[in-house]
Coordinates of C-alpha atoms in Angstrom, one line a residue:
Chain P
M1 CA -16.5 15.5 -39.4
L2 CA -17.5 12.8 -41.7
E3 CA -17.9 14.3 -44.3
A4 CA -14.7 15.7 -44.1
L5 CA -13.1 12.2 -43.2
Q6 CA -14.1 11.0 -47.2
F7 CA -10.8 12.8 -48.2
E8 CA -7.2 11.1 -47.7
F9 CA -5.8 13.4 -46.7
M10 CA -8.2 14.7 -43.7
R11 CA -7.7 11.1 -42.6
N12 CA -4.4 11.2 -42.4
A13 CA -3.9 14.6 -41.1
L14 CA -6.4 13.0 -38.4
F15 CA -3.8 9.7 -37.8
A16 CA -1.0 11.8 -37.6
G17 CA -2.3 14.4 -35.1
I18 CA -3.3 11.2 -32.9
L19 CA 0.0 10.0 -33.4
A20 CA 2.1 13.3 -32.9
S21 CA -1.0 13.7 -29.7
V22 CA 1.0 10.3 -27.9
T23 CA 4.5 10.7 -29.1
C24 CA 3.8 14.3 -27.0
G25 CA 1.9 13.1 -24.3
I26 CA 4.7 11.2 -23.0
I27 CA 7.3 13.2 -23.9
G28 CA 5.5 16.3 -23.4
T29 CA 5.5 15.1 -19.3
L30 CA 8.7 14.3 -18.9
V31 CA 9.7 17.5 -20.6
V32 CA 7.8 20.2 -18.3
V33 CA 8.2 17.8 -14.6
N34 CA 11.8 18.2 -15.6
R35 CA 11.5 21.8 -16.5
I36 CA 13.5 21.3 -20.0
V37 CA 10.7 22.9 -22.5
F38 CA 13.7 25.7 -23.1
I39 CA 16.1 23.3 -24.0
S40 CA 13.8 21.5 -25.8
G41 CA 12.7 24.6 -27.9
G42 CA 16.5 24.9 -28.6
I43 CA 16.7 21.4 -30.6
A44 CA 14.1 21.8 -32.2
H45 CA 14.5 24.9 -33.4
A46 CA 18.7 23.9 -34.1
S47 CA 17.3 21.0 -36.0
Y48 CA 16.6 23.4 -38.6
G49 CA 20.3 23.4 -39.2
G50 CA 20.0 20.2 -40.0
I51 CA 17.6 20.6 -42.5
G52 CA 19.8 22.8 -43.9
L53 CA 23.2 20.9 -44.2
A54 CA 20.9 17.8 -45.7
F55 CA 20.0 20.5 -48.4
F56 CA 23.1 21.1 -49.2
F57 CA 25.6 18.5 -49.4
G58 CA 22.9 16.5 -50.7
L59 CA 21.8 14.3 -48.0
P60 CA 18.4 12.2 -46.9
Y61 CA 16.0 14.7 -45.2
M62 CA 15.7 12.1 -42.4
F63 CA 19.6 11.4 -42.4
G64 CA 20.8 14.8 -42.1
T65 CA 17.8 16.1 -39.6
L66 CA 18.1 13.7 -37.4
G67 CA 22.1 13.5 -37.0
F68 CA 21.6 17.2 -36.5
A69 CA 19.4 17.3 -34.2
L70 CA 20.8 14.5 -31.9
L71 CA 24.1 15.9 -31.7
T72 CA 22.6 19.6 -30.9
A73 CA 20.9 17.4 -27.8
M74 CA 23.9 16.1 -27.0
I75 CA 26.1 18.7 -27.1
M76 CA 23.0 20.8 -24.9
A77 CA 22.8 17.7 -22.2
A78 CA 26.6 17.5 -21.2
V79 CA 26.2 21.5 -21.3
T80 CA 23.5 21.6 -18.8
L81 CA 23.7 18.2 -16.6
K82 CA 26.0 19.6 -13.8
K83 CA 23.3 22.9 -13.5
R84 CA 20.3 22.4 -14.6
H85 CA 18.2 25.1 -14.6
R86 CA 21.4 27.9 -15.0
S87 CA 22.9 27.2 -18.4
D88 CA 19.9 29.2 -20.4
T89 CA 22.4 31.2 -22.7
I90 CA 24.5 28.2 -24.3
I91 CA 21.1 26.9 -25.0
G92 CA 20.3 30.5 -26.4
V93 CA 23.3 30.8 -28.9
L94 CA 22.5 26.7 -29.5
W95 CA 19.4 27.8 -30.8
A96 CA 20.2 30.2 -33.0
V97 CA 23.2 29.6 -34.8
G98 CA 21.6 26.1 -35.4
M99 CA 18.6 27.8 -37.6
A100 CA 20.9 30.5 -38.5
L101 CA 23.4 27.6 -40.3
G102 CA 20.0 26.5 -42.0
V103 CA 18.9 29.5 -43.4
I104 CA 22.3 30.0 -45.0
L105 CA 23.1 26.6 -46.1
T106 CA 19.6 26.7 -47.6
D107 CA 20.9 29.9 -49.6
L108 CA 23.7 28.4 -50.3
T109 CA 22.3 26.1 -52.7
P110 CA 20.7 26.4 -55.7
G111 CA 17.7 25.3 -56.7
Y112 CA 14.9 24.3 -55.0
N113 CA 14.5 26.0 -51.3
V114 CA 12.7 24.8 -48.0
D115 CA 10.3 26.9 -47.6
L116 CA 10.8 28.1 -43.7
M117 CA 6.9 29.1 -43.1
S118 CA 6.0 24.9 -44.0
Y119 CA 8.8 24.1 -41.0
L120 CA 7.1 26.7 -38.6
F121 CA 3.8 25.6 -39.2
G122 CA 4.1 22.2 -40.8
S123 CA 1.9 21.3 -43.3
I124 CA -0.4 18.6 -41.6
L125 CA -2.6 18.1 -44.9
T126 CA -0.2 17.1 -46.8
V127 CA 1.3 14.0 -44.7
P128 CA 2.2 11.1 -47.3
N129 CA 1.3 7.3 -46.1
A130 CA 5.3 6.5 -45.6
D131 CA 5.9 9.2 -42.7
L132 CA 2.2 7.3 -40.8
W133 CA 4.2 4.4 -40.8
L134 CA 7.4 6.6 -39.5
M135 CA 5.5 8.2 -36.4
L136 CA 3.9 4.9 -35.6
G137 CA 7.0 3.7 -35.4
L138 CA 8.3 6.0 -33.1
S139 CA 5.2 6.1 -30.8
I140 CA 5.6 2.7 -30.2
V141 CA 9.3 3.5 -29.7
I142 CA 9.0 6.0 -27.1
I143 CA 6.4 3.8 -25.4
L144 CA 8.6 1.2 -24.8
I145 CA 11.5 2.9 -24.0
T146 CA 9.7 5.2 -21.4
G147 CA 7.6 1.7 -19.9
F148 CA 11.3 0.4 -19.7
F149 CA 13.1 3.0 -17.5
Y150 CA 9.8 4.2 -16.3
N151 CA 10.9 3.5 -12.8
D152 CA 14.3 5.4 -12.8
L153 CA 12.5 7.6 -14.9
L154 CA 10.3 9.1 -12.8
A155 CA 13.2 8.9 -9.7
M156 CA 15.5 11.0 -12.0
S157 CA 12.2 13.9 -12.7
Y158 CA 11.1 13.6 -9.0
D159 CA 14.8 14.1 -6.7
E160 CA 17.5 13.3 -9.0
E161 CA 19.9 13.3 -6.4
F162 CA 17.8 10.7 -4.2
A163 CA 18.1 8.7 -7.8
R164 CA 22.0 9.4 -7.7
V165 CA 22.2 7.5 -4.3
R166 CA 19.8 4.5 -5.2
G167 CA 22.1 4.3 -8.2
V168 CA 19.9 5.6 -10.4
P169 CA 21.8 5.2 -14.0
V170 CA 20.6 9.5 -13.8
N171 CA 23.5 10.6 -15.9
F172 CA 22.8 8.4 -19.0
L173 CA 18.8 8.9 -18.6
Y174 CA 19.3 12.4 -19.0
F175 CA 21.1 12.4 -22.2
L176 CA 18.4 9.2 -22.6
L177 CA 15.9 11.6 -22.6
L178 CA 17.1 14.4 -24.6
G179 CA 17.5 12.1 -27.0
M180 CA 14.1 10.8 -27.2
I181 CA 13.0 14.7 -27.7
A182 CA 15.1 15.6 -30.8
L183 CA 14.4 12.2 -32.2
S184 CA 10.5 13.0 -31.2
V185 CA 10.8 16.6 -31.8
V186 CA 12.2 16.4 -35.9
M187 CA 9.9 13.0 -36.8
I188 CA 6.9 15.5 -35.5
I189 CA 7.9 18.9 -37.3
R190 CA 7.9 17.3 -40.1
V191 CA 4.3 16.3 -40.2
V192 CA 2.9 19.7 -37.7
G193 CA 5.4 22.1 -37.9
L194 CA 7.6 23.1 -34.5
I195 CA 5.7 25.7 -33.1
L196 CA 2.6 23.3 -32.9
V197 CA 5.2 20.7 -31.2
I198 CA 6.5 23.5 -29.1
A199 CA 2.7 23.5 -28.2
L200 CA 2.0 20.1 -27.8
L201 CA 4.6 19.4 -25.8
T202 CA 4.2 22.1 -23.3
I203 CA 0.2 23.0 -23.2
P204 CA -1.8 19.9 -22.7
P205 CA 1.4 18.0 -19.8
Y206 CA 0.4 21.4 -17.9
I207 CA -3.3 21.2 -18.2
A208 CA -2.4 17.5 -17.3
E209 CA -0.2 18.0 -14.1
N210 CA -3.6 19.4 -12.3
Y211 CA -5.2 16.7 -12.4
S212 CA -3.2 13.4 -12.1
K213 CA -1.7 11.6 -9.1
S214 CA 0.8 9.3 -11.2
L215 CA 3.8 10.4 -14.0
A216 CA 2.1 7.5 -16.0
K217 CA -1.6 9.1 -15.6
M218 CA -0.4 12.6 -16.3
M219 CA 1.1 11.4 -19.7
L220 CA -1.9 9.6 -20.7
V221 CA -3.8 12.9 -19.7
S222 CA -1.7 14.5 -21.9
A223 CA -2.2 12.6 -24.7
L224 CA -5.7 12.5 -24.7
L225 CA -5.9 16.1 -24.1
S226 CA -3.8 17.1 -27.3
M227 CA -5.3 14.4 -29.0
A228 CA -9.0 16.6 -28.5
F229 CA -7.0 19.8 -29.3
T230 CA -5.7 18.3 -32.5
V231 CA -9.2 16.9 -33.6
I232 CA -11.0 20.2 -32.6
G233 CA -8.3 22.1 -34.1
L234 CA -8.8 19.7 -37.8
W235 CA -12.2 20.3 -37.5
L236 CA -12.4 24.0 -36.8
S237 CA -9.9 24.6 -39.7
Y238 CA -11.7 22.7 -42.0
M239 CA -15.4 24.6 -41.1
F240 CA -13.4 27.9 -41.6
N241 CA -11.1 27.2 -43.6
L242 CA -8.0 28.1 -42.0
T243 CA -4.2 27.2 -41.2
S244 CA -4.6 23.6 -39.3
G245 CA -1.9 24.0 -37.3
A246 CA -2.5 27.2 -36.4
T247 CA -6.2 26.3 -35.3
I248 CA -4.8 23.5 -33.7
I249 CA -2.4 25.9 -31.2
M250 CA -5.6 28.1 -30.8
V251 CA -8.2 25.1 -29.3
G252 CA -5.0 24.0 -27.0
A253 CA -4.5 28.0 -26.4
A254 CA -8.1 28.0 -25.2
G255 CA -8.5 24.9 -23.3
F256 CA -4.6 26.3 -21.1
F257 CA -6.7 30.2 -20.9
I258 CA -10.0 27.7 -19.5
S259 CA -8.0 25.4 -17.0
V260 CA -6.0 28.5 -15.7
L261 CA -9.2 30.2 -15.0
L262 CA -10.6 26.5 -13.5
D263 CA -7.3 26.6 -11.4
R264 CA -7.7 30.4 -10.2
F265 CA -11.4 29.7 -9.2
K266 CA -10.9 26.4 -7.4
R267 CA -8.3 28.1 -5.1
K268 CA -10.5 31.2 -4.0
K269 CA -13.6 29.1 -2.6
Chain Y
M1 CA 34.0 -3.9 20.1
K2 CA 32.2 -2.2 17.5
K3 CA 32.5 -2.3 13.9
P4 CA 33.8 1.1 11.8
V5 CA 30.7 1.4 8.9
I6 CA 32.6 5.1 7.9
E7 CA 36.1 5.6 7.4
I8 CA 37.2 9.0 5.8
Q9 CA 41.1 8.8 5.8
N10 CA 42.5 12.4 4.4
L11 CA 39.8 14.1 2.3
S12 CA 39.9 17.5 1.1
F13 CA 37.7 18.6 -1.6
S14 CA 37.3 22.0 -3.1
Y15 CA 35.1 24.0 -5.2
R16 CA 36.0 26.6 -7.3
G17 CA 39.3 26.8 -6.1
H18 CA 37.6 27.0 -2.6
P19 CA 38.6 24.6 0.2
I20 CA 35.3 23.1 1.8
L21 CA 37.2 20.8 3.5
K22 CA 41.0 19.4 4.1
N23 CA 42.0 16.8 5.7
V24 CA 39.5 15.4 7.4
N25 CA 39.6 12.2 9.4
L26 CA 36.6 10.4 10.5
K27 CA 35.5 6.6 11.3
I28 CA 31.9 6.2 12.6
N29 CA 31.3 3.3 14.4
E30 CA 28.1 0.9 14.3
R31 CA 25.0 2.0 16.1
S32 CA 26.2 5.5 15.9
F33 CA 24.1 8.9 16.4
V34 CA 26.4 11.5 14.7
A35 CA 25.4 15.1 14.8
M36 CA 27.1 17.3 12.4
I37 CA 27.1 20.9 13.4
G38 CA 28.8 23.5 12.4
P39 CA 28.8 27.5 10.4
N40 CA 26.8 27.8 7.3
G41 CA 29.2 27.3 4.4
G42 CA 31.5 25.0 7.3
G43 CA 31.0 21.8 4.6
K44 CA 28.5 19.8 6.3
T45 CA 26.4 19.1 3.5
T46 CA 29.2 18.6 1.6
L47 CA 31.0 16.2 3.9
L48 CA 27.2 14.1 4.0
K49 CA 27.3 14.4 -0.1
L50 CA 30.7 13.5 0.1
M51 CA 30.0 10.2 2.4
L52 CA 26.4 9.9 0.2
G53 CA 29.0 9.2 -2.8
L54 CA 27.4 12.3 -4.2
L55 CA 30.1 14.7 -4.7
E56 CA 33.7 12.7 -5.7
P57 CA 36.6 13.8 -3.0
D58 CA 40.0 15.8 -4.5
S59 CA 42.0 13.5 -2.5
G60 CA 41.8 11.3 0.3
I61 CA 39.3 7.8 0.9
V62 CA 36.1 7.7 1.7
S63 CA 34.3 3.7 2.5
I64 CA 31.8 2.9 3.8
F65 CA 31.2 -0.7 4.8
G66 CA 34.8 -1.0 3.3
E67 CA 33.4 -0.2 -0.2
S68 CA 33.1 3.1 -2.0
P69 CA 30.2 4.7 -1.5
Q70 CA 28.4 3.9 -4.8
H71 CA 28.3 0.5 -4.1
T72 CA 26.4 0.2 -0.8
A73 CA 23.3 1.6 -2.1
H74 CA 21.2 -0.8 -0.7
R75 CA 22.4 -0.7 2.9
I76 CA 21.6 2.7 2.9
G77 CA 18.8 5.5 3.7
Y78 CA 18.6 9.6 3.4
V79 CA 16.5 11.9 4.1
P80 CA 16.8 15.3 1.9
Q81 CA 17.3 18.5 3.4
E82 CA 13.5 19.6 2.9
I83 CA 13.4 22.2 0.5
G84 CA 9.3 22.5 -0.7
I85 CA 10.9 21.8 -4.2
N86 CA 8.7 20.3 -7.1
K87 CA 5.6 20.0 -5.0
S88 CA 3.3 20.1 -8.4
F89 CA 5.1 17.0 -9.1
P90 CA 2.1 14.3 -10.0
I91 CA 3.4 11.7 -7.4
S92 CA 1.1 10.1 -4.6
V93 CA 2.8 9.4 -0.8
M94 CA 2.9 5.6 -2.0
D95 CA 5.0 6.0 -5.0
V96 CA 7.8 8.4 -3.2
V97 CA 7.8 5.9 -0.4
L98 CA 8.6 2.6 -2.9
M99 CA 11.3 5.0 -4.3
G100 CA 13.4 3.4 -1.6
K101 CA 13.1 0.0 -3.0
L102 CA 14.3 1.1 -6.1
R103 CA 16.4 -1.0 -8.0
T104 CA 18.0 -0.4 -11.2
G105 CA 19.2 -2.3 -14.2
R106 CA 15.8 -3.5 -13.4
G107 CA 13.8 -2.6 -16.5
W108 CA 9.9 -3.4 -16.9
S109 CA 10.3 -3.0 -13.0
R110 CA 6.9 -2.7 -11.2
H111 CA 6.7 -3.2 -7.5
S112 CA 6.9 -6.1 -5.9
R113 CA 4.2 -7.6 -3.7
N114 CA 7.0 -7.3 -1.0
D115 CA 8.3 -3.8 -2.1
R116 CA 4.7 -3.4 -1.3
N117 CA 3.8 -4.3 2.0
A118 CA 7.4 -2.8 3.4
A119 CA 6.3 0.4 2.4
E120 CA 3.1 -0.4 4.1
K121 CA 4.8 -1.0 7.4
V122 CA 6.4 1.7 7.3
L123 CA 4.0 4.2 6.5
E124 CA 2.5 2.5 9.2
E125 CA 4.4 2.7 11.5
L126 CA 4.6 7.1 11.0
E127 CA 1.1 6.5 11.0
M128 CA 1.0 8.3 7.4
W129 CA -0.9 5.1 5.9
E130 CA -4.0 7.3 5.9
L131 CA -2.5 9.8 3.5
R132 CA -0.9 7.5 0.6
D133 CA -2.8 8.1 -1.9
R134 CA -2.7 11.9 -1.9
R135 CA -0.8 13.8 -3.6
I136 CA 2.9 14.7 -2.4
G137 CA 2.1 18.3 -2.8
E138 CA -1.4 18.5 -0.7
L139 CA 0.9 17.8 2.5
S140 CA 2.1 19.9 5.2
G141 CA 5.9 20.1 5.5
G142 CA 5.8 17.8 8.6
Q143 CA 4.0 14.9 6.8
R144 CA 5.9 15.1 3.8
Q145 CA 8.9 15.2 5.6
R146 CA 7.4 11.5 7.4
V147 CA 7.4 11.0 4.2
F148 CA 10.8 11.0 3.1
I149 CA 12.0 9.1 6.5
A150 CA 9.7 6.6 5.5
R151 CA 10.5 6.1 1.7
A152 CA 14.5 6.4 3.8
L153 CA 13.2 3.7 6.1
V154 CA 11.9 1.7 4.0
N155 CA 14.8 -0.4 2.4
D156 CA 16.1 -1.4 6.1
P157 CA 18.7 0.8 6.0
E158 CA 21.8 0.1 8.0
I159 CA 23.7 3.6 8.0
L160 CA 20.7 6.6 8.3
F161 CA 21.9 9.9 6.4
L162 CA 19.5 12.9 7.7
D163 CA 20.1 16.3 6.3
E164 CA 18.3 18.5 8.4
P165 CA 15.3 16.8 8.7
T166 CA 13.4 18.6 11.1
A167 CA 13.9 22.3 10.0
N168 CA 9.8 21.9 8.7
V169 CA 8.3 20.2 11.4
D170 CA 6.4 21.6 14.6
S171 CA 8.1 20.6 17.7
K172 CA 5.4 18.2 18.7
G173 CA 6.3 16.8 15.2
Q174 CA 10.4 16.5 16.1
T175 CA 9.7 14.7 19.3
E176 CA 8.1 12.7 17.3
F177 CA 10.5 12.3 14.7
Y178 CA 13.3 12.3 17.1
E179 CA 11.5 8.7 18.5
V180 CA 11.1 6.8 15.6
L181 CA 15.5 7.9 15.0
K182 CA 15.7 6.0 18.6
K183 CA 14.7 3.2 17.4
L184 CA 15.4 2.9 14.4
N185 CA 19.7 3.3 15.9
E186 CA 19.4 0.1 17.9
T187 CA 19.8 -1.2 14.9
A188 CA 21.4 1.1 12.5
A189 CA 24.1 4.1 12.4
I190 CA 22.6 7.5 12.3
I191 CA 24.1 10.6 10.9
M192 CA 22.5 13.9 10.5
V193 CA 23.4 17.5 9.6
S194 CA 21.3 19.4 12.4
H195 CA 21.2 23.3 14.2
E196 CA 18.8 21.6 17.0
L197 CA 21.4 22.2 19.4
M198 CA 18.7 20.7 21.4
V199 CA 18.2 17.6 20.4
I200 CA 22.3 16.7 20.3
S201 CA 22.1 16.6 24.3
S202 CA 19.0 14.3 24.3
Y203 CA 19.4 12.0 22.1
V204 CA 22.5 12.2 19.8
K205 CA 25.7 10.2 21.0
S206 CA 28.1 11.8 19.7
V207 CA 28.5 14.7 18.1
A208 CA 31.5 15.9 14.9
C209 CA 32.2 19.5 14.2
V210 CA 32.9 20.2 10.8
N211 CA 34.5 23.5 9.7
E212 CA 36.9 23.1 7.0
N213 CA 38.3 20.5 9.8
V214 CA 36.2 17.4 11.3
H215 CA 36.4 17.1 15.1
Y216 CA 35.0 14.2 16.2
H217 CA 33.9 14.0 20.2
N218 CA 33.2 10.7 21.2
A219 CA 30.3 12.2 23.7
A220 CA 27.2 14.6 23.4
E221 CA 28.1 17.7 24.2
I222 CA 29.9 20.7 23.5
T223 CA 32.8 22.8 24.4
E224 CA 33.1 26.0 24.6
E225 CA 36.2 25.9 22.4
M226 CA 34.0 23.6 19.7
I227 CA 31.8 26.7 19.6
D228 CA 34.7 29.5 20.0
M229 CA 36.9 27.9 17.4
F230 CA 34.6 25.7 15.1
C231 CA 30.5 25.7 15.0
C232 CA 30.5 29.7 16.3
P233 CA 26.5 29.5 17.0
V234 CA 26.2 32.5 18.6
E235 CA 22.7 32.5 19.0
L236 CA 23.8 29.4 21.4
V237 CA 25.7 31.0 23.5
T238 CA 23.5 33.9 23.9
H239 CA 19.4 33.0 24.3
G240 CA 21.5 30.1 27.1
K241 CA 18.5 27.7 26.2
V242 CA 21.0 25.1 26.3
P243 CA 21.5 22.5 29.4
H244 CA 24.4 24.0 31.0
R245 CA 26.5 20.1 30.7
V246 CA 27.1 20.5 27.3
L247 CA 29.1 24.1 27.9
R248 CA 31.8 22.9 30.4
K249 CA 35.3 22.7 29.2
H250 CA 36.4 19.6 27.2
E251 CA 39.8 17.8 27.5
D252 CA 40.5 16.5 24.7
F253 CA 41.8 20.1 23.0

């Protein structure tokens, strides 16, 4: 591993993985405890439509995707606000339409086409320095917002009705949360790919939930777990010359199954 | 002369075109202890949620201390129905109770020493202090319900709303629980959705029958008409466990 770090692309990959882990630890925890994994998947996939839009109209990449993802997130928030756990169908529709729009718009764009594979699995080995700074900024913004609204987010996530009675602006926080998801997902997809984002958003928080006594600890444990998965995955992919994104996911999946087995074992005793 | 703390005028509420509550008028005084009874789907919980400001009426007015319910959060306590959701949520007993002290719009807020002292006091009263660091999912149903009561009481509420508070509590726990409420009732009004008709005869001061309309009885009695026309808890009549005085005819009808 140490020799691998002589290469700048490996150092950048490591930093990118660590920064993505921080964001995914915080946002993933909120996604898992609020049971909005499906919505997050929807936002992530639909944002492909933003990539298509950006290429078709010649807009800057970030502008197109971020704008489109935020718009999708706000629509999903509005649709799911009233009945949080019963809007799968509409999410599914937005999910599919976003992707289809992206594919068609890139078809219609003459010349250069985005590679769907790099969107799915990212290109963690080719992260430029500018993207690292962007991710660092994003991580800080997410930490600050979550810290500022921590108690309100906790109350909303644990008992929405009670939170409303206490005067917590639940609707605003819900839009804010989905907005933060859109922001994180778009930035991180560029680096590690859609599939890895979903994996990092769900697997570490799922494991961490068992071992955490508070939401804040769950965020911390999730972030540390995803850092471990990312570093181990990168190392294995370097050693065995495998696709890094997929290797990181397999390491996370191994962690997931070990945790499930441990949990079973503990319960039987 | 007792002051009214809750006033409801000409309130109607419907859900997807189905009327749930029609033309409800109700006035509840300070230090009342009201049981809301009625058939399932009769609108008990809906009425409670209207009083809490969780739902908006189609027409009519709900006022709590003369204000709209949204402005009185700091003066009320709420114990929701314990249906065991979110048991795996990573939160300690202490943090659940502190949620009752939550003030919004105060970003970065860490709970103050006063908040923690209040939480300690109420947890000790309910004999739950030893369990303060436990995760909420590790508790029994009865213990969890006590945590939710602690969360409602930590704010010294002037009105306490409860939705079927003893559904998951054993009978010993229930007696203790109602003794706590009785003590609280010396200073606060209590509005409780309940199926426990035994409780009504021994602790409650008045009964509101909710079935589209509301009939308020300023006495802890259940009359035959109330049962026939509004409440219909058939097992109450057939099991015959209810003290006979609650089955007496009521003159108001």
